[in-house]
C-alpha atoms as a PDB file:
ATOM      1  CA  MET A   1      59.132  72.671  54.162  1.00  0.00           C
ATOM      2  CA  SER A   2      61.136  71.482  57.148  1.00  0.00           C
ATOM      3  CA  LEU A   3      64.216  73.247  58.467  1.00  0.00           C
ATOM      4  CA  ARG A   4      66.364  70.301  57.435  1.00  0.00           C
ATOM      5  CA  THR A   5      65.084  70.460  53.832  1.00  0.00           C
ATOM      6  CA  LYS A   6      65.688  74.207  53.660  1.00  0.00           C
ATOM      7  CA  LEU A   7      69.237  73.756  54.962  1.00  0.00           C
ATOM      8  CA  ALA A   8      69.904  70.964  52.454  1.00  0.00           C
ATOM      9  CA  LEU A   9      68.663  73.008  49.505  1.00  0.00           C
ATOM     10  CA  THR A  10      70.623  76.052  50.660  1.00  0.00           C
ATOM     11  CA  LEU A  11      73.829  74.041  51.012  1.00  0.00           C
ATOM     12  CA  PHE A  12      73.498  72.292  47.654  1.00  0.00           C
ATOM     13  CA  VAL A  13      72.679  75.517  45.788  1.00  0.00           C
ATOM     14  CA  THR A  14      75.481  77.482  47.498  1.00  0.00           C
ATOM     15  CA  VAL A  15      78.144  74.837  46.898  1.00  0.00           C
ATOM     16  CA  ALA A  16      77.006  74.194  43.306  1.00  0.00           C
ATOM     17  CA  ALA A  17      76.995  77.920  42.504  1.00  0.00           C
ATOM     18  CA  PHE A  18      80.457  78.428  44.001  1.00  0.00           C
ATOM     19  CA  LEU A  19      82.005  75.467  42.187  1.00  0.00           C
ATOM     20  CA  GLY A  20      80.245  76.395  38.946  1.00  0.00           C
ATOM     21  CA  VAL A  21      81.703  79.896  39.017  1.00  0.00           C
ATOM     22  CA  ASP A  22      85.103  78.499  40.012  1.00  0.00           C
ATOM     23  CA  HIS A  23      85.012  75.984  37.126  1.00  0.00           C
ATOM     24  CA  LEU A  24      84.037  78.718  34.650  1.00  0.00           C
ATOM     25  CA  VAL A  25      86.867  80.968  35.824  1.00  0.00           C
ATOM     26  CA  ARG A  26      89.373  78.113  35.606  1.00  0.00           C
ATOM     27  CA  ARG A  27      88.190  77.154  32.131  1.00  0.00           C
ATOM     28  CA  MET A  28      88.507  80.720  30.891  1.00  0.00           C
ATOM     29  CA  SER A  29      91.960  81.014  32.465  1.00  0.00           C
ATOM     30  CA  PHE A  30      93.210  77.700  31.053  1.00  0.00           C
ATOM     31  CA  GLN A  31      91.703  78.146  27.586  1.00  0.00           C
ATOM     32  CA  ALA A  32      94.517  80.440  26.467  1.00  0.00           C
ATOM     33  CA  SER A  33      97.109  77.989  27.799  1.00  0.00           C
ATOM     34  CA  TYR A  34      95.332  75.125  26.035  1.00  0.00           C
ATOM     35  CA  GLU A  35      95.366  77.007  22.725  1.00  0.00           C
ATOM     36  CA  ASP A  36      99.022  77.983  23.201  1.00  0.00           C
ATOM     37  CA  LEU A  37      99.897  74.338  23.833  1.00  0.00           C
ATOM     38  CA  GLY A  38      98.126  73.302  20.630  1.00  0.00           C
ATOM     39  CA  ARG A  39      99.868  76.002  18.613  1.00  0.00           C
ATOM     40  CA  GLN A  40     103.295  75.155  20.050  1.00  0.00           C
ATOM     41  CA  GLN A  41     102.780  71.496  19.222  1.00  0.00           C
ATOM     42  CA  ALA A  42     101.561  72.381  15.721  1.00  0.00           C
ATOM     43  CA  GLU A  43     104.583  74.598  15.092  1.00  0.00           C
ATOM     44  CA  ALA A  44     106.904  71.848  16.313  1.00  0.00           C
ATOM     45  CA  ASP A  45     105.221  69.235  14.088  1.00  0.00           C
ATOM     46  CA  VAL A  46     105.283  71.508  11.042  1.00  0.00           C
ATOM     47  CA  GLY A  47     108.922  72.373  11.712  1.00  0.00           C
ATOM     48  CA  ARG A  48     109.839  68.678  11.721  1.00  0.00           C
ATOM     49  CA  VAL A  49     107.940  68.178   8.445  1.00  0.00           C
ATOM     50  CA  HIS A  50     109.918  70.970   6.770  1.00  0.00           C
ATOM     51  CA  ALA A  51     113.112  69.503   8.213  1.00  0.00           C
ATOM     52  CA  ALA A  52     112.236  66.071   6.803  1.00  0.00           C
ATOM     53  CA  ILE A  53     111.745  67.584   3.338  1.00  0.00           C
ATOM     54  CA  ALA A  54     115.031  69.475   3.683  1.00  0.00           C
ATOM     55  CA  ARG A  55     116.852  66.255   4.616  1.00  0.00           C
ATOM     56  CA  VAL A  56     115.619  64.502   1.459  1.00  0.00           C
ATOM     57  CA  SER A  57     116.728  67.500  -0.602  1.00  0.00           C
ATOM     58  CA  TYR A  58     120.127  67.464   1.113  1.00  0.00           C
ATOM     59  CA  ASP A  59     120.548  63.733   0.446  1.00  0.00           C
ATOM     60  CA  LEU A  60     119.802  64.315  -3.235  1.00  0.00           C
ATOM     61  CA  THR A  61     122.272  67.204  -3.339  1.00  0.00           C
ATOM     62  CA  VAL A  62     125.003  65.047  -1.797  1.00  0.00           C
ATOM     63  CA  GLN A  63     124.194  62.274  -4.278  1.00  0.00           C
ATOM     64  CA  ALA A  64     124.373  64.727  -7.196  1.00  0.00           C
ATOM     65  CA  ARG A  65     127.801  65.928  -6.047  1.00  0.00           C
ATOM     66  CA  ARG A  66     128.982  62.336  -5.707  1.00  0.00           C
ATOM     67  CA  GLU A  67     127.806  61.431  -9.203  1.00  0.00           C
ATOM     68  CA  ASN A  68     129.487  64.537 -10.610  1.00  0.00           C
ATOM     69  CA  GLN A  69     132.769  63.431  -9.100  1.00  0.00           C
ATOM     70  CA  GLU A  70     132.375  59.951 -10.585  1.00  0.00           C
ATOM     71  CA  ARG A  71     131.280  61.027 -14.067  1.00  0.00           C
ATOM     72  CA  ASP A  72     134.834  61.582 -15.264  1.00  0.00           C
ATOM     73  CA  SER A  73     135.870  58.102 -14.123  1.00  0.00           C
ATOM     74  CA  HIS A  74     132.972  56.547 -16.079  1.00  0.00           C
ATOM     75  CA  ALA A  75     132.277  54.341 -13.074  1.00  0.00           C
ATOM     76  CA  LEU A  76     129.052  55.507 -11.525  1.00  0.00           C
ATOM     77  CA  ALA A  77     128.437  53.966  -8.107  1.00  0.00           C
ATOM     78  CA  ILE A  78     125.141  52.310  -7.233  1.00  0.00           C
ATOM     79  CA  ARG A  79     122.742  55.028  -6.197  1.00  0.00           C
ATOM     80  CA  SER A  80     122.628  55.325  -2.434  1.00  0.00           C
ATOM     81  CA  VAL A  81     119.615  57.676  -2.621  1.00  0.00           C
ATOM     82  CA  PRO A  82     116.721  56.418  -4.774  1.00  0.00           C
ATOM     83  CA  TYR A  83     115.427  59.118  -7.110  1.00  0.00           C
ATOM     84  CA  ASN A  84     112.865  59.430  -9.895  1.00  0.00           C
ATOM     85  CA  LEU A  85     114.565  62.084 -12.012  1.00  0.00           C
ATOM     86  CA  ARG A  86     118.109  62.675 -13.255  1.00  0.00           C
ATOM     87  CA  VAL A  87     118.688  65.596 -15.616  1.00  0.00           C
ATOM     88  CA  LEU A  88     121.988  67.079 -16.814  1.00  0.00           C
ATOM     89  CA  ILE A  89     121.653  70.529 -18.393  1.00  0.00           C
ATOM     90  CA  ASP A  90     124.036  73.234 -19.522  1.00  0.00           C
ATOM     91  CA  GLU A  91     123.776  76.918 -18.749  1.00  0.00           C
ATOM     92  CA  ILE A  92     121.469  77.626 -21.676  1.00  0.00           C
ATOM     93  CA  GLY A  93     119.076  74.884 -20.647  1.00  0.00           C
ATOM     94  CA  ARG A  94     119.974  72.147 -23.151  1.00  0.00           C
ATOM     95  CA  VAL A  95     119.383  68.655 -21.744  1.00  0.00           C
ATOM     96  CA  HIS A  96     122.400  66.374 -22.194  1.00  0.00           C
ATOM     97  CA  GLU A  97     121.261  63.472 -20.042  1.00  0.00           C
ATOM     98  CA  HIS A  98     117.743  62.622 -18.956  1.00  0.00           C
ATOM     99  CA  SER A  99     116.172  59.727 -17.108  1.00  0.00           C
ATOM    100  CA  ALA A 100     112.876  59.521 -15.258  1.00  0.00           C
ATOM    101  CA  THR A 101     111.934  56.216 -13.678  1.00  0.00           C
ATOM    102  CA  ASP A 102     110.204  54.696 -10.693  1.00  0.00           C
ATOM    103  CA  PRO A 103     113.030  53.585  -8.362  1.00  0.00           C
ATOM    104  CA  GLU A 104     110.912  50.707  -7.068  1.00  0.00           C
ATOM    105  CA  THR A 105     109.701  49.204 -10.376  1.00  0.00           C
ATOM    106  CA  GLY A 106     111.992  50.782 -12.972  1.00  0.00           C
ATOM    107  CA  ALA A 107     108.977  51.977 -14.965  1.00  0.00           C
ATOM    108  CA  VAL A 108     109.612  55.021 -17.167  1.00  0.00           C
ATOM    109  CA  LEU A 109     107.907  58.202 -15.954  1.00  0.00           C
ATOM    110  CA  LYS A 110     106.824  61.207 -17.953  1.00  0.00           C
ATOM    111  CA  ILE A 111     107.309  64.429 -16.030  1.00  0.00           C
ATOM    112  CA  ARG A 112     106.015  67.296 -18.128  1.00  0.00           C
ATOM    113  CA  GLU A 113     108.086  69.957 -16.361  1.00  0.00           C
ATOM    114  CA  PHE A 114     111.355  68.237 -17.359  1.00  0.00           C
ATOM    115  CA  PRO A 115     111.387  67.651 -21.145  1.00  0.00           C
ATOM    116  CA  TYR A 116     114.109  65.675 -22.877  1.00  0.00           C
ATOM    117  CA  GLU A 117     115.375  68.466 -25.171  1.00  0.00           C
ATOM    118  CA  ARG A 118     115.628  71.780 -23.309  1.00  0.00           C
ATOM    119  CA  LEU A 119     114.474  73.639 -20.219  1.00  0.00           C
ATOM    120  CA  SER A 120     112.906  76.990 -20.974  1.00  0.00           C
ATOM    121  CA  PRO A 121     114.705  80.175 -19.777  1.00  0.00           C
ATOM    122  CA  GLY A 122     111.827  80.757 -17.381  1.00  0.00           C
ATOM    123  CA  HIS A 123     111.986  77.257 -15.906  1.00  0.00           C
ATOM    124  CA  PRO A 124     112.127  77.323 -12.060  1.00  0.00           C
ATOM    125  CA  VAL A 125     115.359  75.314 -12.049  1.00  0.00           C
ATOM    126  CA  SER A 126     117.040  77.657 -14.548  1.00  0.00           C
ATOM    127  CA  LEU A 127     115.871  80.810 -12.782  1.00  0.00           C
ATOM    128  CA  THR A 128     116.946  79.556  -9.369  1.00  0.00           C
ATOM    129  CA  TRP A 129     120.319  78.396 -10.652  1.00  0.00           C
ATOM    130  CA  LEU A 130     121.060  81.773 -12.269  1.00  0.00           C
ATOM    131  CA  SER A 131     119.927  83.858  -9.308  1.00  0.00           C
ATOM    132  CA  GLU A 132     120.726  81.796  -6.217  1.00  0.00           C
ATOM    133  CA  GLY A 133     122.878  78.855  -7.235  1.00  0.00           C
ATOM    134  CA  PRO A 134     122.147  75.137  -7.515  1.00  0.00           C
ATOM    135  CA  PRO A 135     118.480  74.701  -6.582  1.00  0.00           C
ATOM    136  CA  SER A 136     117.375  72.488  -3.734  1.00  0.00           C
ATOM    137  CA  GLY A 137     113.991  72.137  -2.161  1.00  0.00           C
ATOM    138  CA  ILE A 138     110.611  71.151  -3.514  1.00  0.00           C
ATOM    139  CA  MET A 139     108.883  71.864  -6.815  1.00  0.00           C
ATOM    140  CA  SER A 140     105.390  71.327  -8.119  1.00  0.00           C
ATOM    141  CA  THR A 141     105.065  69.001 -11.116  1.00  0.00           C
ATOM    142  CA  ALA A 142     102.158  67.391 -12.937  1.00  0.00           C
ATOM    143  CA  ALA A 143     103.210  64.097 -11.344  1.00  0.00           C
ATOM    144  CA  GLY A 144     103.069  65.632  -7.860  1.00  0.00           C
ATOM    145  CA  PRO A 145     105.433  67.519  -5.546  1.00  0.00           C
ATOM    146  CA  MET A 146     109.056  66.669  -6.255  1.00  0.00           C
ATOM    147  CA  VAL A 147     111.993  67.163  -3.893  1.00  0.00           C
ATOM    148  CA  LEU A 148     115.090  68.387  -5.755  1.00  0.00           C
ATOM    149  CA  GLY A 149     118.802  68.372  -5.117  1.00  0.00           C
ATOM    150  CA  SER A 150     121.481  69.545  -7.553  1.00  0.00           C
ATOM    151  CA  ALA A 151     125.166  70.186  -8.054  1.00  0.00           C
ATOM    152  CA  GLU A 152     127.132  72.246 -10.557  1.00  0.00           C
ATOM    153  CA  THR A 153     129.335  70.472 -13.081  1.00  0.00           C
ATOM    154  CA  ILE A 154     130.920  70.948 -16.493  1.00  0.00           C
ATOM    155  CA  VAL A 155     129.127  69.831 -19.655  1.00  0.00           C
ATOM    156  CA  GLY A 156     131.616  69.846 -22.507  1.00  0.00           C
ATOM    157  CA  ASP A 157     133.131  73.316 -22.223  1.00  0.00           C
ATOM    158  CA  MET A 158     130.093  74.910 -20.587  1.00  0.00           C
ATOM    159  CA  PRO A 159     128.938  75.164 -16.993  1.00  0.00           C
ATOM    160  CA  GLY A 160     126.297  72.588 -16.259  1.00  0.00           C
ATOM    161  CA  LEU A 161     123.919  71.425 -13.583  1.00  0.00           C
ATOM    162  CA  LEU A 162     123.038  67.905 -12.494  1.00  0.00           C
ATOM    163  CA  VAL A 163     119.548  67.780 -11.031  1.00  0.00           C
ATOM    164  CA  LEU A 164     118.145  64.823  -9.071  1.00  0.00           C
ATOM    165  CA  GLY A 165     114.501  64.657  -8.065  1.00  0.00           C
ATOM    166  CA  ARG A 166     112.347  62.424  -5.918  1.00  0.00           C
ATOM    167  CA  LEU A 167     108.564  62.521  -6.074  1.00  0.00           C
ATOM    168  CA  LEU A 168     106.890  62.985  -2.733  1.00  0.00           C
ATOM    169  CA  ASP A 169     104.675  59.968  -3.340  1.00  0.00           C
ATOM    170  CA  ASP A 170     103.284  57.054  -1.356  1.00  0.00           C
ATOM    171  CA  ALA A 171     106.695  55.379  -1.376  1.00  0.00           C
ATOM    172  CA  LEU A 172     108.581  58.333   0.122  1.00  0.00           C
ATOM    173  CA  LEU A 173     105.870  59.797   2.358  1.00  0.00           C
ATOM    174  CA  PRO A 174     105.838  57.050   5.052  1.00  0.00           C
ATOM    175  CA  ARG A 175     109.603  57.362   5.510  1.00  0.00           C
ATOM    176  CA  MET A 176     109.336  61.121   5.834  1.00  0.00           C
ATOM    177  CA  GLN A 177     106.480  60.778   8.323  1.00  0.00           C
ATOM    178  CA  VAL A 178     108.688  58.586  10.500  1.00  0.00           C
ATOM    179  CA  ASP A 179     111.501  61.122  10.125  1.00  0.00           C
ATOM    180  CA  ALA A 180     109.182  64.010  11.033  1.00  0.00           C
ATOM    181  CA  ARG A 181     107.533  62.016  13.851  1.00  0.00           C
ATOM    182  CA  ALA A 182     104.187  63.327  12.622  1.00  0.00           C
ATOM    183  CA  PRO A 183     101.674  62.199   9.995  1.00  0.00           C
ATOM    184  CA  PHE A 184     101.185  64.779   7.262  1.00  0.00           C
ATOM    185  CA  ARG A 185      99.799  65.284   3.776  1.00  0.00           C
ATOM    186  CA  VAL A 186     100.823  67.648   0.991  1.00  0.00           C
ATOM    187  CA  LEU A 187      97.766  69.253  -0.595  1.00  0.00           C
ATOM    188  CA  SER A 188      97.920  71.006  -3.944  1.00  0.00           C
ATOM    189  CA  ILE A 189      96.641  74.571  -4.142  1.00  0.00           C
ATOM    190  CA  ASP A 190      94.022  73.342  -6.598  1.00  0.00           C
ATOM    191  CA  SER A 191      92.593  70.765  -4.198  1.00  0.00           C
ATOM    192  CA  THR A 192      89.343  71.585  -2.438  1.00  0.00           C
ATOM    193  CA  ALA A 193      90.839  70.582   0.917  1.00  0.00           C
ATOM    194  CA  ALA A 194      93.457  73.305   0.627  1.00  0.00           C
ATOM    195  CA  GLY A 195      91.341  76.181  -0.640  1.00  0.00           C
ATOM    196  CA  ALA A 196      90.039  78.003   2.421  1.00  0.00           C
ATOM    197  CA  GLU A 197      93.054  77.344   4.632  1.00  0.00           C
ATOM    198  CA  LEU A 198      95.555  78.430   1.964  1.00  0.00           C
ATOM    199  CA  GLU A 199      93.596  81.601   1.217  1.00  0.00           C
ATOM    200  CA  GLU A 200      93.583  82.561   4.898  1.00  0.00           C
ATOM    201  CA  ILE A 201      97.312  81.889   5.265  1.00  0.00           C
ATOM    202  CA  LEU A 202      98.252  83.873   2.153  1.00  0.00           C
ATOM    203  CA  ASP A 203      95.867  86.731   2.959  1.00  0.00           C
ATOM    204  CA  SER A 204      97.599  87.191   6.307  1.00  0.00           C
ATOM    205  CA  GLY A 205     100.684  88.412   4.461  1.00  0.00           C
ATOM    206  CA  THR A 206     102.969  86.394   6.711  1.00  0.00           C
ATOM    207  CA  SER A 207     105.705  83.941   5.858  1.00  0.00           C
ATOM    208  CA  SER A 208     105.096  80.369   4.787  1.00  0.00           C
ATOM    209  CA  ASN A 209     106.110  79.193   8.252  1.00  0.00           C
ATOM    210  CA  ARG A 210     102.901  80.579   9.745  1.00  0.00           C
ATOM    211  CA  VAL A 211     100.797  77.809  11.237  1.00  0.00           C
ATOM    212  CA  HIS A 212      97.048  77.924  10.785  1.00  0.00           C
ATOM    213  CA  LEU A 213      95.021  75.803  13.226  1.00  0.00           C
ATOM    214  CA  VAL A 214      91.617  74.402  12.285  1.00  0.00           C
ATOM    215  CA  GLU A 215      89.250  72.765  14.776  1.00  0.00           C
ATOM    216  CA  ARG A 216      87.372  69.789  13.361  1.00  0.00           C
ATOM    217  CA  ASP A 217      83.825  68.774  14.303  1.00  0.00           C
ATOM    218  CA  GLU A 218      85.139  65.692  16.077  1.00  0.00           C
ATOM    219  CA  GLY A 219      87.102  67.898  18.481  1.00  0.00           C
ATOM    220  CA  GLU A 220      90.398  67.254  16.679  1.00  0.00           C
ATOM    221  CA  ALA A 221      92.761  69.973  15.518  1.00  0.00           C
ATOM    222  CA  VAL A 222      94.656  70.127  12.226  1.00  0.00           C
ATOM    223  CA  ALA A 223      97.592  72.403  11.445  1.00  0.00           C
ATOM    224  CA  PHE A 224      98.162  73.889   8.007  1.00  0.00           C
ATOM    225  CA  THR A 225     101.192  75.720   6.679  1.00  0.00           C
ATOM    226  CA  ALA A 226     102.038  76.884   3.184  1.00  0.00           C
ATOM    227  CA  LEU A 227     104.701  74.920   1.313  1.00  0.00           C
ATOM    228  CA  THR A 228     106.964  77.010  -0.921  1.00  0.00           C
ATOM    229  CA  ASP A 229     108.834  75.831  -3.993  1.00  0.00           C
ATOM    230  CA  ILE A 230     112.487  76.367  -4.933  1.00  0.00           C
ATOM    231  CA  ARG A 231     111.617  79.959  -5.921  1.00  0.00           C
ATOM    232  CA  ASP A 232     110.094  80.551  -2.480  1.00  0.00           C
ATOM    233  CA  LEU A 233     106.569  80.776  -3.907  1.00  0.00           C
ATOM    234  CA  PRO A 234     103.686  78.989  -2.176  1.00  0.00           C
ATOM    235  CA  PHE A 235     102.284  76.116  -4.209  1.00  0.00           C
ATOM    236  CA  ALA A 236     100.793  73.671  -1.708  1.00  0.00           C
ATOM    237  CA  LEU A 237      99.790  73.103   1.906  1.00  0.00           C
ATOM    238  CA  VAL A 238     101.208  70.772   4.474  1.00  0.00           C
ATOM    239  CA  GLN A 239      98.366  69.353   6.569  1.00  0.00           C
ATOM    240  CA  THR A 240      99.386  67.898   9.940  1.00  0.00           C
ATOM    241  CA  PRO A 241      96.919  66.525  12.489  1.00  0.00           C
ATOM    242  CA  ILE A 242      97.743  67.665  16.003  1.00  0.00           C
ATOM    243  CA  LEU A 243      98.892  64.727  18.091  1.00  0.00           C
ATOM    244  CA  GLU A 244      96.435  64.426  20.962  1.00  0.00           C
ATOM    245  CA  SER A 245      98.819  63.107  23.631  1.00  0.00           C
ATOM    246  CA  ASN A 246      99.540  66.453  25.295  1.00  0.00           C
ATOM    247  CA  LEU A 247      96.129  67.890  24.546  1.00  0.00           C
ATOM    248  CA  ASP A 248      94.477  64.791  26.004  1.00  0.00           C
ATOM    249  CA  LEU A 249      96.322  65.463  29.241  1.00  0.00           C
ATOM    250  CA  TRP A 250      94.616  68.830  29.472  1.00  0.00           C
ATOM    251  CA  SER A 251      91.269  67.219  28.664  1.00  0.00           C
ATOM    252  CA  GLU A 252      91.846  64.584  31.320  1.00  0.00           C
ATOM    253  CA  LEU A 253      92.681  67.282  33.864  1.00  0.00           C
ATOM    254  CA  GLU A 254      89.548  69.161  32.897  1.00  0.00           C
ATOM    255  CA  ARG A 255      87.420  66.012  33.220  1.00  0.00           C
ATOM    256  CA  TYR A 256      89.045  65.178  36.537  1.00  0.00           C
ATOM    257  CA  GLU A 257      88.338  68.691  37.790  1.00  0.00           C
ATOM    258  CA  LEU A 258      84.682  68.395  36.713  1.00  0.00           C
ATOM    259  CA  GLN A 259      84.305  65.002  38.384  1.00  0.00           C
ATOM    260  CA  THR A 260      85.906  66.352  41.548  1.00  0.00           C
ATOM    261  CA  SER A 261      83.536  69.318  41.508  1.00  0.00           C
ATOM    262  CA  LEU A 262      80.528  67.032  41.150  1.00  0.00           C
ATOM    263  CA  GLY A 263      81.815  64.898  43.998  1.00  0.00           C
ATOM    264  CA  VAL A 264      82.222  67.946  46.210  1.00  0.00           C
ATOM    265  CA  ILE A 265      78.732  69.161  45.282  1.00  0.00           C
ATOM    266  CA  LEU A 266      77.291  65.849  46.478  1.00  0.00           C
ATOM    267  CA  LEU A 267      79.519  64.917  49.410  1.00  0.00           C
ATOM    268  CA  PHE A 268      80.226  68.282  51.023  1.00  0.00           C
ATOM    269  CA  PRO A 269      76.548  69.195  51.657  1.00  0.00           C
ATOM    270  CA  LEU A 270      75.816  65.635  52.823  1.00  0.00           C
ATOM    271  CA  VAL A 271      78.621  65.755  55.382  1.00  0.00           C
ATOM    272  CA  LEU A 272      77.461  69.181  56.544  1.00  0.00           C
ATOM    273  CA  LEU A 273      73.875  67.929  56.809  1.00  0.00           C
ATOM    274  CA  VAL A 274      74.960  65.009  58.978  1.00  0.00           C
ATOM    275  CA  LEU A 275      76.862  67.368  61.257  1.00  0.00           C
ATOM    276  CA  ILE A 276      73.978  69.848  61.374  1.00  0.00           C
ATOM    277  CA  GLN A 277      71.594  66.992  62.079  1.00  0.00           C
ATOM    278  CA  ALA A 278      73.730  65.844  64.997  1.00  0.00           C
ATOM    279  CA  LEU A 279      74.495  69.282  66.394  1.00  0.00           C
ATOM    280  CA  VAL A 280      71.526  71.514  65.502  1.00  0.00           C
ATOM    281  CA  THR A 281      68.421  70.167  63.816  1.00  0.00           C
ATOM    282  CA  GLY A 282      68.338  66.927  65.830  1.00  0.00           C
ATOM    283  CA  PRO A 283      68.321  68.643  69.249  1.00  0.00           C
ATOM    284  CA  LEU A 284      65.885  71.287  67.959  1.00  0.00           C
ATOM    285  CA  LYS A 285      63.557  68.560  66.742  1.00  0.00           C
ATOM    286  CA  ARG A 286      63.723  66.816  70.122  1.00  0.00           C
ATOM    287  CA  LEU A 287      62.982  70.124  71.873  1.00  0.00           C
ATOM    288  CA  ALA A 288      60.049  70.842  69.537  1.00  0.00           C
ATOM    289  CA  GLN A 289      58.634  67.338  70.022  1.00  0.00           C
ATOM    290  CA  HIS A 290      59.057  67.718  73.795  1.00  0.00           C
ATOM    291  CA  ALA A 291      57.112  71.009  73.758  1.00  0.00           C
ATOM    292  CA  VAL A 292      54.343  69.457  71.628  1.00  0.00           C
ATOM    293  CA  GLU A 293      54.128  66.442  73.973  1.00  0.00           C
ATOM    294  CA  ILE A 294      53.794  68.692  77.062  1.00  0.00           C
ATOM    295  CA  GLY A 295      51.094  70.689  75.298  1.00  0.00           C
ATOM    296  CA  ARG A 296      49.150  67.527  74.537  1.00  0.00           C
ATOM    297  CA  SER A 297      49.500  65.933  77.978  1.00  0.00           C
ATOM    298  CA  ASP A 298      49.440  69.145  80.019  1.00  0.00           C
ATOM    299  CA  ASP A 299      52.146  67.549  82.163  1.00  0.00           C
ATOM    300  CA  ALA A 300      54.702  70.233  83.038  1.00  0.00           C
ATOM    301  CA  SER A 301      56.763  67.794  85.071  1.00  0.00           C
ATOM    302  CA  MET A 302      58.193  66.116  81.966  1.00  0.00           C
ATOM    303  CA  ARG A 303      61.889  66.833  81.427  1.00  0.00           C
ATOM    304  CA  LEU A 304      63.978  66.605  78.224  1.00  0.00           C
ATOM    305  CA  GLY A 305      67.362  66.206  79.861  1.00  0.00           C
ATOM    306  CA  LEU A 306      69.191  68.396  77.292  1.00  0.00           C
ATOM    307  CA  THR A 307      72.461  69.043  79.158  1.00  0.00           C
ATOM    308  CA  ARG A 308      74.628  70.338  76.300  1.00  0.00           C
ATOM    309  CA  PRO A 309      76.992  73.241  77.120  1.00  0.00           C
ATOM    310  CA  ASP A 310      76.147  75.188  73.962  1.00  0.00           C
ATOM    311  CA  GLU A 311      73.253  77.499  73.057  1.00  0.00           C
ATOM    312  CA  LEU A 312      70.861  74.587  72.503  1.00  0.00           C
ATOM    313  CA  GLY A 313      71.706  73.288  75.978  1.00  0.00           C
ATOM    314  CA  ILE A 314      71.014  76.757  77.402  1.00  0.00           C
ATOM    315  CA  LEU A 315      67.687  76.812  75.524  1.00  0.00           C
ATOM    316  CA  GLY A 316      66.784  73.369  76.881  1.00  0.00           C
ATOM    317  CA  ARG A 317      67.662  74.309  80.461  1.00  0.00           C
ATOM    318  CA  SER A 318      65.767  77.602  80.172  1.00  0.00           C
ATOM    319  CA  PHE A 319      62.751  75.722  78.872  1.00  0.00           C
ATOM    320  CA  ALA A 320      63.016  73.291  81.824  1.00  0.00           C
ATOM    321  CA  ARG A 321      63.184  76.191  84.329  1.00  0.00           C
ATOM    322  CA  MET A 322      60.151  77.770  82.706  1.00  0.00           C
ATOM    323  CA  LEU A 323      58.255  74.508  83.146  1.00  0.00           C
ATOM    324  CA  GLU A 324      59.359  74.322  86.798  1.00  0.00           C
ATOM    325  CA  LYS A 325      58.028  77.846  87.420  1.00  0.00           C
ATOM    326  CA  LEU A 326      54.824  76.971  85.643  1.00  0.00           C
ATOM    327  CA  GLU A 327      54.456  73.834  87.785  1.00  0.00           C
ATOM    328  CA  ARG A 328      55.087  75.786  91.037  1.00  0.00           C
ATOM    329  CA  SER A 329      52.545  78.410  89.990  1.00  0.00           C
ATOM    330  CA  ARG A 330      49.945  75.722  89.454  1.00  0.00           C
ATOM    331  CA  VAL A 331      50.690  74.154  92.826  1.00  0.00           C
ATOM    332  CA  ALA A 332      50.468  77.547  94.589  1.00  0.00           C
ATOM    333  CA  GLN A 333      47.086  78.351  93.146  1.00  0.00           C
ATOM    334  CA  PRO A 334      44.132  77.597  95.488  1.00  0.00           C
ATOM    335  CA  ALA A 335      42.115  74.582  94.512  1.00  0.00           C
END
């Protein structure tokens, strides 16, 4: 193996090993930051989803208050907030007014949790009203999650409650996704997609605001958080895919760093080899070839002309002086 080949292999291995270790250290250092970025983004997305649900509930509450004010005038205004459910109950749960329709088609809906005659004493709406005041938030029904808003009123001579509800269905979900600036799904506890994630969140003993991140096989991340009903009991999961814009930036930086490292591995040794060829191995090769040529021709008068001021120049001049002494010794010897 020639000196040049040995130098090339040494340079490539040394540079590759150094950059490999450097890349590993950087990756380990940035991994925590990458995960923190994903969690921060997930928490922000989930927070906006909860805020979007709260805004729908607030709109329904405002609408319920407005309808209460207009009931006495017998001139109900056109509903400014579309809703699926309108129930008027008194303090013992008797239903005085009830309507359940699809706001888009007008089709009558049957919502098992809100019967036409009476709400049971243990009904979530009744319990929340008695303990905390007019309920607002989200509730699980057989027809799907329903966002509720309510306002207190008077029914005959008894305290009453007007409850408005809007199903979180395909009609409402796109609007809420725009409001939350994040795509999301609401998964029932009973669904297979929610099982493992919900169990891990609830087993942690933390609040429903805890975000659980799941890495998918495709390299995507999904955030889960428990969704609580009007009694503050978990009944579903909010599933939010992590938007890849910020995370892609980190991936791009990582790819750029890898490409740069590969470029350095290839170019840096090549540049060094060119310099070594010009400054070291080239002159050494000329000197070696010169010595071999003198040995073959037995002509000590041949000169290389290596006049460099560095160590190789000194070696060349010393070799030339040695040849001069050898030539004078030959001349001085008797024939």
